[in-house]
mmCIF file of C-alpha atoms in Angstrom:
data_model
loop_
_atom_site.group_PDB
_atom_site.id
_atom_site.type_symbol
_atom_site.label_atom_id
_atom_site.label_comp_id
_atom_site.label_asym_id
_atom_site.label_seq_id
_atom_site.Cartn_x
_atom_site.Cartn_y
_atom_site.Cartn_z
ATOM 1 C CA MET A 91 15.132 -13.261 15.329
ATOM 2 C CA SER A 92 12.080 -12.910 12.998
ATOM 3 C CA GLY A 93 9.047 -11.272 15.457
ATOM 4 C CA VAL A 94 11.244 -9.557 17.642
ATOM 5 C CA HIS A 95 13.898 -7.577 15.821
ATOM 6 C CA PHE A 96 11.788 -7.750 12.407
ATOM 7 C CA ASP A 97 9.475 -10.099 10.752
ATOM 8 C CA ALA A 98 10.379 -11.755 7.550
ATOM 9 C CA VAL A 99 8.351 -12.663 4.423
ATOM 10 C CA ARG A 100 10.143 -15.547 2.097
ATOM 11 C CA ILE A 101 9.911 -16.345 -1.357
ATOM 12 C CA GLN A 102 11.607 -18.593 -3.093
ATOM 13 C CA GLY A 103 13.912 -18.522 -6.828
ATOM 14 C CA VAL A 104 13.007 -16.685 -9.316
ATOM 15 C CA ARG A 105 9.616 -15.756 -8.135
ATOM 16 C CA GLY A 106 11.368 -14.128 -5.391
ATOM 17 C CA GLU A 107 14.203 -12.146 -7.436
ATOM 18 C CA GLN A 108 11.265 -10.938 -9.915
ATOM 19 C CA VAL A 109 9.062 -9.593 -6.968
ATOM 20 C CA ALA A 110 12.223 -7.879 -4.897
ATOM 21 C CA ALA A 111 13.183 -6.105 -8.835
ATOM 22 C CA ASP A 112 9.464 -5.022 -8.930
ATOM 23 C CA LEU A 113 9.428 -3.930 -5.460
ATOM 24 C CA ILE A 114 13.069 -1.892 -6.021
ATOM 25 C CA GLU A 115 11.611 -0.290 -9.028
ATOM 26 C CA ALA A 116 7.966 0.682 -7.828
ATOM 27 C CA THR A 117 10.257 2.261 -4.798
ATOM 28 C CA ASP A 118 12.621 4.197 -6.705
ATOM 29 C CA GLY A 119 15.630 1.859 -5.020
ATOM 30 C CA ASP A 120 14.313 2.865 -1.849
ATOM 31 C CA ALA A 121 12.505 -0.951 -1.170
ATOM 32 C CA GLY A 122 13.828 -1.693 2.223
ATOM 33 C CA PRO A 123 15.982 -4.720 3.651
ATOM 34 C CA VAL A 124 15.701 -7.683 1.103
ATOM 35 C CA ILE A 125 18.047 -10.812 1.685
ATOM 36 C CA CYS A 126 18.952 -13.195 -1.312
ATOM 37 C CA GLU A 127 20.398 -16.553 -0.585
ATOM 38 C CA ALA A 128 22.926 -17.737 -3.501
ATOM 39 C CA THR A 129 22.808 -21.284 -3.261
ATOM 40 C CA GLY A 130 20.056 -23.676 -2.749
ATOM 41 C CA PHE A 131 16.342 -22.659 -3.314
ATOM 42 C CA ARG A 132 17.938 -18.891 -3.741
ATOM 43 C CA TRP A 133 15.331 -17.748 -1.573
ATOM 44 C CA MET A 134 14.709 -14.002 -1.171
ATOM 45 C CA TYR A 135 13.811 -12.557 2.257
ATOM 46 C CA PHE A 136 12.021 -9.350 2.854
ATOM 47 C CA LEU A 137 12.477 -7.625 6.338
ATOM 48 C CA LEU A 138 9.499 -6.248 7.459
ATOM 49 C CA ALA A 139 8.352 -4.031 11.035
ATOM 50 C CA PRO A 140 8.278 -6.980 14.076
ATOM 51 C CA GLY A 141 4.497 -7.531 14.017
ATOM 52 C CA THR A 142 3.287 -6.350 10.762
ATOM 53 C CA ALA A 143 3.037 -9.724 8.605
ATOM 54 C CA LYS A 144 0.446 -11.244 10.874
ATOM 55 C CA ASP A 145 -1.987 -8.200 9.579
ATOM 56 C CA HIS A 146 -1.749 -9.369 6.049
ATOM 57 C CA THR A 147 -2.935 -12.362 3.880
ATOM 58 C CA TRP A 148 0.049 -13.720 1.815
ATOM 59 C CA PRO A 149 -0.239 -15.071 -1.492
ATOM 60 C CA LEU A 150 0.131 -19.212 -2.107
ATOM 61 C CA GLY A 151 3.615 -20.193 -2.016
ATOM 62 C CA VAL A 152 4.669 -17.233 0.517
ATOM 63 C CA GLN A 153 6.120 -17.633 3.706
ATOM 64 C CA ARG A 154 5.905 -15.729 6.566
ATOM 65 C CA PHE A 155 7.951 -15.504 10.136
ATOM 66 C CA GLY A 156 6.937 -13.719 12.856
ATOM 67 C CA GLY A 157 4.447 -12.190 14.789
ATOM 68 C CA ALA A 158 0.821 -13.477 16.574
ATOM 69 C CA GLY A 159 0.173 -16.784 15.444
ATOM 70 C CA CYS A 160 3.749 -18.102 14.771
ATOM 71 C CA ARG A 161 4.768 -20.699 17.598
ATOM 72 C CA THR A 162 8.189 -20.849 17.263
ATOM 73 C CA VAL A 163 11.135 -18.664 16.950
ATOM 74 C CA THR A 164 13.088 -18.635 13.405
ATOM 75 C CA TYR A 165 16.791 -16.987 13.402
ATOM 76 C CA ILE A 166 16.998 -15.959 9.689
ATOM 77 C CA GLY A 167 20.914 -14.744 8.620
ATOM 78 C CA VAL A 168 21.512 -11.261 7.985
ATOM 79 C CA PRO A 169 24.406 -10.355 5.844
ATOM 80 C CA ALA A 170 26.838 -8.054 7.198
ATOM 81 C CA LEU A 171 26.836 -4.430 5.453
ATOM 82 C CA ASN A 172 30.037 -4.687 4.672
ATOM 83 C CA GLY A 173 32.457 -7.639 4.178
ATOM 84 C CA ASN A 174 31.996 -11.275 2.372
ATOM 85 C CA THR A 175 28.880 -12.933 3.797
ATOM 86 C CA TRP A 176 28.399 -15.528 0.891
ATOM 87 C CA PRO A 177 26.092 -17.458 0.548
ATOM 88 C CA LEU A 178 24.098 -14.596 2.249
ATOM 89 C CA GLN A 179 23.882 -11.023 0.175
ATOM 90 C CA TRP A 180 21.748 -7.822 0.289
ATOM 91 C CA TYR A 181 19.926 -7.282 -2.665
ATOM 92 C CA SER A 182 18.144 -3.993 -1.237
ATOM 93 C CA GLU A 183 19.420 -2.827 1.677
ATOM 94 C CA PRO A 184 18.361 -0.714 4.599
ATOM 95 C CA THR A 185 18.325 2.842 4.830
ATOM 96 C CA PRO A 186 17.229 5.448 6.827
ATOM 97 C CA THR A 187 13.575 6.182 5.219
ATOM 98 C CA ALA A 188 13.484 2.433 4.583
ATOM 99 C CA PRO A 189 14.732 0.335 7.578
ATOM 100 C CA TYR A 190 11.906 -2.161 6.603
ATOM 101 C CA VAL A 191 10.062 -3.064 3.631
ATOM 102 C CA GLU A 192 6.295 -1.714 3.455
ATOM 103 C CA PRO A 193 4.149 -4.669 3.607
ATOM 104 C CA ALA A 194 1.673 -2.795 1.357
ATOM 105 C CA GLN A 195 4.156 -2.200 -1.473
ATOM 106 C CA LEU A 196 5.311 -5.827 -1.120
ATOM 107 C CA LEU A 197 1.785 -6.844 -1.691
ATOM 108 C CA THR A 198 1.490 -4.797 -4.645
ATOM 109 C CA ALA A 199 4.781 -6.247 -6.122
ATOM 110 C CA LEU A 200 3.305 -9.696 -5.252
ATOM 111 C CA GLU A 201 0.471 -9.283 -7.630
ATOM 112 C CA PRO A 202 1.812 -9.534 -11.469
ATOM 113 C CA VAL A 203 3.717 -12.730 -10.262
ATOM 114 C CA SER A 204 1.241 -14.377 -7.908
ATOM 115 C CA PRO A 205 -0.333 -17.964 -9.029
#
């Protein structure tokens, strides 16, 4: 549940995939949790620590879920770490050293592909 267990930043399609790839490269493969939807709009969800998404200004086309200013609770599907949870899959799994995506690193990865 966004805003409680984590905040989420959502980016659509090829742009989201490129941002995720850039983030993973910049963090030597330890980017934190990124979820990919394999169907439809192919959203990429970047999971941030609770309450941190509101502290940043996100570029056009990036949606924020959770934190102050959000009037509703948003449920975001989280795939299992093991087993088939299609159409959701981990693009980058959480790790002990990166349990969440760092907002500043995500913003840096967004810079080259911002409109």
